[in-house]
């Protein structure tokens, strides 16, 4: 079972966290199942950018980015080449390291 290491985020996760994920599960669903409250204003429909995350390790082990996700990411604040929407990125078989940005262009909380 792969693991997700969430780096510390002073607002959502001050101490960071390491959780187990199921292969094929999205980063967001794994986080929510483990009580990590990543914002997801569009309810996982890939139209906002509140669940934007930056993959620091294991990017290539995730599912491929769809054209719709790429178009939505174009609207995100502070996008990196290894950015993904956590509602769309499915876990592969390798461990990953995730950074949750402090800000989002659609942040609601």
mmCIF file of N, CA and C in Angstrom:
data_model
loop_
_atom_site.group_PDB
_atom_site.id
_atom_site.type_symbol
_atom_site.label_atom_id
_atom_site.label_comp_id
_atom_site.label_asym_id
_atom_site.label_seq_id
_atom_site.Cartn_x
_atom_site.Cartn_y
_atom_site.Cartn_z
ATOM 1 N N UNK A 1 0.852 -1.176 0.000
ATOM 2 C CA UNK A 1 0.000 0.000 0.000
ATOM 3 C C UNK A 1 0.900 1.242 0.000
ATOM 4 N N UNK A 2 0.751 2.124 -0.998
ATOM 5 C CA UNK A 2 1.603 3.315 -1.049
ATOM 6 C C UNK A 2 1.274 4.304 0.072
ATOM 7 N N UNK A 3 2.244 5.145 0.370
ATOM 8 C CA UNK A 3 2.068 6.171 1.397
ATOM 9 C C UNK A 3 2.124 7.549 0.761
ATOM 10 N N UNK A 4 1.412 8.478 1.375
ATOM 11 C CA UNK A 4 1.483 9.890 0.991
ATOM 12 C C UNK A 4 2.050 10.643 2.175
ATOM 13 N N UNK A 5 3.129 11.350 1.960
ATOM 14 C CA UNK A 5 3.688 12.231 2.978
ATOM 15 C C UNK A 5 3.238 13.642 2.625
ATOM 16 N N UNK A 6 2.425 14.235 3.481
ATOM 17 C CA UNK A 6 2.004 15.620 3.312
ATOM 18 C C UNK A 6 2.969 16.493 4.095
ATOM 19 N N UNK A 7 3.602 17.411 3.404
ATOM 20 C CA UNK A 7 4.510 18.338 4.069
ATOM 21 C C UNK A 7 3.698 19.295 4.940
ATOM 22 N N UNK A 8 4.302 19.849 5.986
ATOM 23 C CA UNK A 8 3.557 20.769 6.861
ATOM 24 C C UNK A 8 2.969 21.960 6.102
ATOM 25 N N UNK A 9 1.769 22.326 6.476
ATOM 26 C CA UNK A 9 1.066 23.502 5.963
ATOM 27 C C UNK A 9 0.499 24.189 7.195
ATOM 28 N N UNK A 10 0.942 25.400 7.473
ATOM 29 C CA UNK A 10 0.600 26.045 8.748
ATOM 30 C C UNK A 10 -0.897 26.242 8.974
ATOM 31 N N UNK A 11 -1.701 26.196 7.926
ATOM 32 C CA UNK A 11 -3.137 26.391 8.077
ATOM 33 C C UNK A 11 -3.875 25.055 8.178
ATOM 34 N N UNK A 12 -3.635 24.171 7.237
ATOM 35 C CA UNK A 12 -4.391 22.922 7.155
ATOM 36 C C UNK A 12 -3.768 21.799 7.983
ATOM 37 N N UNK A 13 -2.442 21.725 7.972
ATOM 38 C CA UNK A 13 -1.753 20.577 8.551
ATOM 39 C C UNK A 13 -0.413 21.020 9.136
ATOM 40 N N UNK A 14 -0.423 21.706 10.282
ATOM 41 C CA UNK A 14 0.803 22.301 10.819
ATOM 42 C C UNK A 14 1.974 21.339 11.025
ATOM 43 N N UNK A 15 1.695 20.097 11.350
ATOM 44 C CA UNK A 15 2.782 19.143 11.602
ATOM 45 C C UNK A 15 3.029 18.205 10.425
ATOM 46 N N UNK A 16 2.274 18.364 9.353
ATOM 47 C CA UNK A 16 2.387 17.432 8.246
ATOM 48 C C UNK A 16 1.736 16.115 8.630
ATOM 49 N N UNK A 17 1.782 15.144 7.745
ATOM 50 C CA UNK A 17 1.196 13.831 8.039
ATOM 51 C C UNK A 17 1.681 12.814 7.021
ATOM 52 N N UNK A 18 1.698 11.573 7.454
ATOM 53 C CA UNK A 18 1.967 10.466 6.539
ATOM 54 C C UNK A 18 0.795 9.514 6.641
ATOM 55 N N UNK A 19 0.193 9.210 5.497
ATOM 56 C CA UNK A 19 -0.985 8.341 5.477
ATOM 57 C C UNK A 19 -0.788 7.219 4.457
ATOM 58 N N UNK A 20 -1.565 6.174 4.607
ATOM 59 C CA UNK A 20 -1.590 5.101 3.620
ATOM 60 C C UNK A 20 -2.690 5.403 2.618
ATOM 61 N N UNK A 21 -2.417 5.078 1.363
ATOM 62 C CA UNK A 21 -3.395 5.298 0.303
ATOM 63 C C UNK A 21 -3.607 3.996 -0.452
ATOM 64 N N UNK A 22 -4.723 3.910 -1.117
ATOM 65 C CA UNK A 22 -5.003 2.750 -1.953
ATOM 66 C C UNK A 22 -4.602 3.082 -3.388
ATOM 67 N N UNK A 23 -3.989 2.140 -4.065
ATOM 68 C CA UNK A 23 -3.654 2.338 -5.468
ATOM 69 C C UNK A 23 -4.944 2.626 -6.230
ATOM 70 N N UNK A 24 -4.935 3.669 -7.052
ATOM 71 C CA UNK A 24 -6.118 4.068 -7.814
ATOM 72 C C UNK A 24 -6.993 5.090 -7.117
ATOM 73 N N UNK A 25 -6.732 5.364 -5.861
ATOM 74 C CA UNK A 25 -7.479 6.360 -5.086
ATOM 75 C C UNK A 25 -6.898 7.740 -5.390
ATOM 76 N N UNK A 26 -7.728 8.762 -5.405
ATOM 77 C CA UNK A 26 -7.187 10.106 -5.620
ATOM 78 C C UNK A 26 -6.506 10.605 -4.349
ATOM 79 N N UNK A 27 -5.601 11.545 -4.530
ATOM 80 C CA UNK A 27 -4.932 12.159 -3.387
ATOM 81 C C UNK A 27 -5.967 12.781 -2.449
ATOM 82 N N UNK A 28 -6.949 13.464 -3.025
ATOM 83 C CA UNK A 28 -7.976 14.119 -2.210
ATOM 84 C C UNK A 28 -8.777 13.106 -1.401
ATOM 85 N N UNK A 29 -9.225 12.030 -2.013
ATOM 86 C CA UNK A 29 -10.012 11.037 -1.273
ATOM 87 C C UNK A 29 -9.198 10.395 -0.157
ATOM 88 N N UNK A 30 -7.934 10.118 -0.419
ATOM 89 C CA UNK A 30 -7.068 9.555 0.629
ATOM 90 C C UNK A 30 -6.921 10.545 1.780
ATOM 91 N N UNK A 31 -6.736 11.820 1.437
ATOM 92 C CA UNK A 31 -6.594 12.852 2.469
ATOM 93 C C UNK A 31 -7.868 12.972 3.300
ATOM 94 N N UNK A 32 -9.001 13.089 2.641
ATOM 95 C CA UNK A 32 -10.270 13.244 3.357
ATOM 96 C C UNK A 32 -10.561 12.033 4.242
ATOM 97 N N UNK A 33 -10.256 10.841 3.749
ATOM 98 C CA UNK A 33 -10.462 9.623 4.535
ATOM 99 C C UNK A 33 -9.627 9.634 5.812
ATOM 100 N N UNK A 34 -8.524 10.385 5.782
ATOM 101 C CA UNK A 34 -7.624 10.488 6.934
ATOM 102 C C UNK A 34 -7.764 11.827 7.666
ATOM 103 N N UNK A 35 -8.903 12.474 7.480
ATOM 104 C CA UNK A 35 -9.246 13.711 8.197
ATOM 105 C C UNK A 35 -8.326 14.891 7.863
ATOM 106 N N UNK A 36 -7.748 14.894 6.658
ATOM 107 C CA UNK A 36 -6.956 16.027 6.178
ATOM 108 C C UNK A 36 -7.872 16.830 5.270
ATOM 109 N N UNK A 37 -8.232 18.010 5.715
ATOM 110 C CA UNK A 37 -9.276 18.793 5.058
ATOM 111 C C UNK A 37 -8.732 19.679 3.933
ATOM 112 N N UNK A 38 -8.386 19.053 2.824
ATOM 113 C CA UNK A 38 -7.995 19.820 1.639
ATOM 114 C C UNK A 38 -9.263 20.440 1.057
ATOM 115 N N UNK A 39 -9.179 21.705 0.756
ATOM 116 C CA UNK A 39 -10.310 22.420 0.162
ATOM 117 C C UNK A 39 -10.686 21.778 -1.172
ATOM 118 N N UNK A 40 -11.976 21.697 -1.464
ATOM 119 C CA UNK A 40 -12.448 21.164 -2.748
ATOM 120 C C UNK A 40 -13.827 21.756 -3.048
ATOM 121 N N UNK A 41 -13.805 23.029 -3.419
ATOM 122 C CA UNK A 41 -15.032 23.806 -3.586
ATOM 123 C C UNK A 41 -15.965 23.255 -4.662
ATOM 124 N N UNK A 42 -15.424 22.629 -5.705
ATOM 125 C CA UNK A 42 -16.276 22.139 -6.795
ATOM 126 C C UNK A 42 -16.718 20.697 -6.576
ATOM 127 N N UNK A 43 -16.457 20.175 -5.377
ATOM 128 C CA UNK A 43 -16.859 18.804 -5.028
ATOM 129 C C UNK A 43 -16.288 17.767 -5.989
ATOM 130 N N UNK A 44 -15.006 17.926 -6.322
ATOM 131 C CA UNK A 44 -14.229 16.941 -7.093
ATOM 132 C C UNK A 44 -14.599 16.865 -8.570
ATOM 133 N N UNK A 45 -15.164 17.935 -9.119
ATOM 134 C CA UNK A 45 -15.589 17.896 -10.521
ATOM 135 C C UNK A 45 -14.591 18.524 -11.489
ATOM 136 N N UNK A 46 -13.414 18.895 -11.014
ATOM 137 C CA UNK A 46 -12.325 19.393 -11.869
ATOM 138 C C UNK A 46 -12.662 20.717 -12.554
ATOM 139 N N UNK A 47 -13.317 21.621 -11.829
ATOM 140 C CA UNK A 47 -13.605 22.929 -12.417
ATOM 141 C C UNK A 47 -13.049 24.096 -11.595
ATOM 142 N N UNK A 48 -12.567 23.833 -10.392
ATOM 143 C CA UNK A 48 -11.938 24.898 -9.611
ATOM 144 C C UNK A 48 -10.489 24.489 -9.348
ATOM 145 N N UNK A 49 -9.787 25.260 -8.588
ATOM 146 C CA UNK A 49 -8.386 24.916 -8.304
ATOM 147 C C UNK A 49 -8.097 24.856 -6.812
ATOM 148 N N UNK A 50 -9.132 24.741 -5.999
ATOM 149 C CA UNK A 50 -8.914 24.776 -4.550
ATOM 150 C C UNK A 50 -8.166 23.564 -4.028
ATOM 151 N N UNK A 51 -8.160 22.472 -4.755
ATOM 152 C CA UNK A 51 -7.454 21.267 -4.296
ATOM 153 C C UNK A 51 -6.070 21.136 -4.944
ATOM 154 N N UNK A 52 -5.598 22.214 -5.557
ATOM 155 C CA UNK A 52 -4.277 22.220 -6.198
ATOM 156 C C UNK A 52 -3.215 21.780 -5.191
ATOM 157 N N UNK A 53 -2.335 20.907 -5.618
ATOM 158 C CA UNK A 53 -1.217 20.491 -4.781
ATOM 159 C C UNK A 53 0.029 20.363 -5.654
ATOM 160 N N UNK A 54 1.164 20.349 -5.007
ATOM 161 C CA UNK A 54 2.444 20.243 -5.701
ATOM 162 C C UNK A 54 3.075 18.917 -5.280
ATOM 163 N N UNK A 55 3.401 18.100 -6.250
ATOM 164 C CA UNK A 55 3.979 16.786 -5.978
ATOM 165 C C UNK A 55 5.493 16.940 -5.920
ATOM 166 N N UNK A 56 6.059 16.776 -4.745
ATOM 167 C CA UNK A 56 7.496 16.952 -4.536
ATOM 168 C C UNK A 56 8.282 15.685 -4.840
ATOM 169 N N UNK A 57 7.635 14.533 -4.764
ATOM 170 C CA UNK A 57 8.298 13.258 -5.061
ATOM 171 C C UNK A 57 7.229 12.276 -5.519
ATOM 172 N N UNK A 58 7.525 11.530 -6.582
ATOM 173 C CA UNK A 58 6.616 10.500 -7.064
ATOM 174 C C UNK A 58 5.643 10.958 -8.127
ATOM 175 N N UNK A 59 5.889 12.105 -8.741
ATOM 176 C CA UNK A 59 4.968 12.669 -9.737
ATOM 177 C C UNK A 59 4.651 11.669 -10.858
ATOM 178 N N UNK A 60 5.662 10.991 -11.362
ATOM 179 C CA UNK A 60 5.468 10.090 -12.502
ATOM 180 C C UNK A 60 4.696 8.823 -12.148
ATOM 181 N N UNK A 61 4.542 8.544 -10.860
ATOM 182 C CA UNK A 61 3.784 7.351 -10.466
ATOM 183 C C UNK A 61 2.282 7.615 -10.423
ATOM 184 N N UNK A 62 1.876 8.874 -10.549
ATOM 185 C CA UNK A 62 0.452 9.218 -10.536
ATOM 186 C C UNK A 62 -0.175 8.950 -11.900
ATOM 187 N N UNK A 63 -1.497 8.914 -11.935
ATOM 188 C CA UNK A 63 -2.215 8.793 -13.202
ATOM 189 C C UNK A 63 -1.863 9.979 -14.096
ATOM 190 N N UNK A 64 -2.074 9.806 -15.387
ATOM 191 C CA UNK A 64 -1.788 10.898 -16.323
ATOM 192 C C UNK A 64 -2.773 12.036 -16.114
ATOM 193 N N UNK A 65 -2.299 13.225 -16.375
ATOM 194 C CA UNK A 65 -3.118 14.432 -16.259
ATOM 195 C C UNK A 65 -4.009 14.536 -17.505
ATOM 196 N N UNK A 66 -5.310 14.643 -17.315
ATOM 197 C CA UNK A 66 -6.230 14.771 -18.450
ATOM 198 C C UNK A 66 -6.161 16.186 -19.019
ATOM 199 N N UNK A 67 -6.673 16.352 -20.215
ATOM 200 C CA UNK A 67 -6.707 17.678 -20.842
ATOM 201 C C UNK A 67 -7.565 18.639 -20.010
ATOM 202 N N UNK A 68 -8.673 18.131 -19.473
ATOM 203 C CA UNK A 68 -9.540 18.973 -18.638
ATOM 204 C C UNK A 68 -8.798 19.445 -17.388
ATOM 205 N N UNK A 69 -8.041 18.531 -16.751
ATOM 206 C CA UNK A 69 -7.275 18.915 -15.571
ATOM 207 C C UNK A 69 -6.208 19.948 -15.934
ATOM 208 N N UNK A 70 -5.518 19.745 -17.045
ATOM 209 C CA UNK A 70 -4.503 20.709 -17.485
ATOM 210 C C UNK A 70 -5.117 22.084 -17.715
ATOM 211 N N UNK A 71 -6.299 22.117 -18.357
ATOM 212 C CA UNK A 71 -6.982 23.395 -18.595
ATOM 213 C C UNK A 71 -7.371 24.068 -17.281
ATOM 214 N N UNK A 72 -7.834 23.297 -16.324
ATOM 215 C CA UNK A 72 -8.205 23.857 -15.023
ATOM 216 C C UNK A 72 -6.968 24.331 -14.276
ATOM 217 N N UNK A 73 -5.892 23.561 -14.328
ATOM 218 C CA UNK A 73 -4.649 23.971 -13.663
ATOM 219 C C UNK A 73 -4.103 25.285 -14.227
ATOM 220 N N UNK A 74 -4.385 25.568 -15.490
ATOM 221 C CA UNK A 74 -3.947 26.833 -16.089
ATOM 222 C C UNK A 74 -4.504 28.037 -15.329
ATOM 223 N N UNK A 75 -5.601 27.840 -14.605
ATOM 224 C CA UNK A 75 -6.234 28.926 -13.847
ATOM 225 C C UNK A 75 -5.738 29.006 -12.405
ATOM 226 N N UNK A 76 -4.946 28.032 -11.984
ATOM 227 C CA UNK A 76 -4.490 27.971 -10.591
ATOM 228 C C UNK A 76 -3.410 29.012 -10.316
ATOM 229 N N UNK A 77 -3.321 29.413 -9.063
ATOM 230 C CA UNK A 77 -2.300 30.354 -8.617
ATOM 231 C C UNK A 77 -1.028 29.585 -8.289
ATOM 232 N N UNK A 78 0.104 30.107 -8.718
ATOM 233 C CA UNK A 78 1.412 29.551 -8.380
ATOM 234 C C UNK A 78 1.587 28.093 -8.841
ATOM 235 N N UNK A 79 1.238 27.835 -10.094
ATOM 236 C CA UNK A 79 1.350 26.490 -10.656
ATOM 237 C C UNK A 79 2.815 26.153 -10.913
ATOM 238 N N UNK A 80 3.174 24.902 -10.659
ATOM 239 C CA UNK A 80 4.512 24.377 -10.913
ATOM 240 C C UNK A 80 4.395 23.284 -11.975
ATOM 241 N N UNK A 81 5.513 22.880 -12.527
ATOM 242 C CA UNK A 81 5.466 21.815 -13.534
ATOM 243 C C UNK A 81 5.008 20.487 -12.928
ATOM 244 N N UNK A 82 5.098 20.356 -11.628
ATOM 245 C CA UNK A 82 4.660 19.138 -10.952
ATOM 246 C C UNK A 82 3.383 19.373 -10.131
ATOM 247 N N UNK A 83 2.561 20.325 -10.572
ATOM 248 C CA UNK A 83 1.272 20.592 -9.919
ATOM 249 C C UNK A 83 0.225 19.615 -10.422
ATOM 250 N N UNK A 84 -0.692 19.274 -9.543
ATOM 251 C CA UNK A 84 -1.847 18.443 -9.904
ATOM 252 C C UNK A 84 -3.042 18.913 -9.088
ATOM 253 N N UNK A 85 -4.234 18.560 -9.560
ATOM 254 C CA UNK A 85 -5.437 18.731 -8.757
ATOM 255 C C UNK A 85 -5.599 17.446 -7.961
ATOM 256 N N UNK A 86 -5.669 17.568 -6.660
ATOM 257 C CA UNK A 86 -5.715 16.351 -5.832
ATOM 258 C C UNK A 86 -6.990 15.551 -6.043
ATOM 259 N N UNK A 87 -8.029 16.179 -6.594
ATOM 260 C CA UNK A 87 -9.270 15.446 -6.862
ATOM 261 C C UNK A 87 -9.162 14.580 -8.110
ATOM 262 N N UNK A 88 -8.132 14.796 -8.915
ATOM 263 C CA UNK A 88 -7.979 14.069 -10.177
ATOM 264 C C UNK A 88 -6.792 13.120 -10.186
ATOM 265 N N UNK A 89 -5.747 13.427 -9.427
ATOM 266 C CA UNK A 89 -4.510 12.639 -9.446
ATOM 267 C C UNK A 89 -4.697 11.340 -8.672
ATOM 268 N N UNK A 90 -4.616 10.221 -9.380
ATOM 269 C CA UNK A 90 -4.777 8.907 -8.751
ATOM 270 C C UNK A 90 -3.417 8.329 -8.386
ATOM 271 N N UNK A 91 -3.381 7.733 -7.215
ATOM 272 C CA UNK A 91 -2.153 7.163 -6.659
ATOM 273 C C UNK A 91 -1.753 5.912 -7.434
ATOM 274 N N UNK A 92 -0.464 5.825 -7.712
ATOM 275 C CA UNK A 92 0.080 4.613 -8.325
ATOM 276 C C UNK A 92 0.561 3.669 -7.237
ATOM 277 N N UNK A 93 1.636 2.965 -7.500
ATOM 278 C CA UNK A 93 2.142 1.978 -6.534
ATOM 279 C C UNK A 93 3.297 2.506 -5.699
ATOM 280 N N UNK A 94 3.755 3.731 -5.970
ATOM 281 C CA UNK A 94 4.899 4.287 -5.250
ATOM 282 C C UNK A 94 4.455 5.347 -4.256
ATOM 283 N N UNK A 95 5.290 5.560 -3.248
ATOM 284 C CA UNK A 95 5.045 6.617 -2.270
ATOM 285 C C UNK A 95 5.200 7.970 -2.940
ATOM 286 N N UNK A 96 4.458 8.952 -2.455
ATOM 287 C CA UNK A 96 4.577 10.313 -2.978
ATOM 288 C C UNK A 96 4.719 11.304 -1.825
ATOM 289 N N UNK A 97 5.244 12.481 -2.155
ATOM 290 C CA UNK A 97 5.357 13.584 -1.197
ATOM 291 C C UNK A 97 4.573 14.749 -1.785
ATOM 292 N N UNK A 98 3.670 15.317 -0.982
ATOM 293 C CA UNK A 98 2.743 16.348 -1.446
ATOM 294 C C UNK A 98 2.875 17.614 -0.615
ATOM 295 N N UNK A 99 2.895 18.736 -1.312
ATOM 296 C CA UNK A 99 2.844 20.045 -0.655
ATOM 297 C C UNK A 99 1.496 20.673 -0.984
ATOM 298 N N UNK A 100 0.783 21.076 0.046
ATOM 299 C CA UNK A 100 -0.482 21.789 -0.139
ATOM 300 C C UNK A 100 -0.160 23.279 -0.075
ATOM 301 N N UNK A 101 -0.368 24.018 -1.172
ATOM 302 C CA UNK A 101 -0.045 25.447 -1.147
ATOM 303 C C UNK A 101 -0.870 26.200 -0.095
ATOM 304 N N UNK A 102 -0.326 27.301 0.380
ATOM 305 C CA UNK A 102 -1.034 28.121 1.375
ATOM 306 C C UNK A 102 -2.219 28.857 0.778
ATOM 307 N N UNK A 103 -2.147 29.151 -0.523
ATOM 308 C CA UNK A 103 -3.191 29.960 -1.157
ATOM 309 C C UNK A 103 -3.696 29.287 -2.414
ATOM 310 N N UNK A 104 -4.915 29.615 -2.771
ATOM 311 C CA UNK A 104 -5.538 29.132 -4.000
ATOM 312 C C UNK A 104 -6.322 30.277 -4.590
ATOM 313 N N UNK A 105 -6.413 30.325 -5.906
ATOM 314 C CA UNK A 105 -7.163 31.399 -6.541
ATOM 315 C C UNK A 105 -8.663 31.296 -6.260
ATOM 316 N N UNK A 106 -9.133 30.149 -5.810
ATOM 317 C CA UNK A 106 -10.543 29.947 -5.501
ATOM 318 C C UNK A 106 -10.778 29.591 -4.045
ATOM 319 N N UNK A 107 -9.854 29.887 -3.185
ATOM 320 C CA UNK A 107 -9.923 29.490 -1.779
ATOM 321 C C UNK A 107 -11.202 30.047 -1.147
ATOM 322 N N UNK A 108 -11.940 29.217 -0.434
ATOM 323 C CA UNK A 108 -13.221 29.655 0.136
ATOM 324 C C UNK A 108 -13.245 29.684 1.653
ATOM 325 N N UNK A 109 -12.288 29.050 2.329
ATOM 326 C CA UNK A 109 -12.336 29.027 3.793
ATOM 327 C C UNK A 109 -11.343 30.002 4.377
#
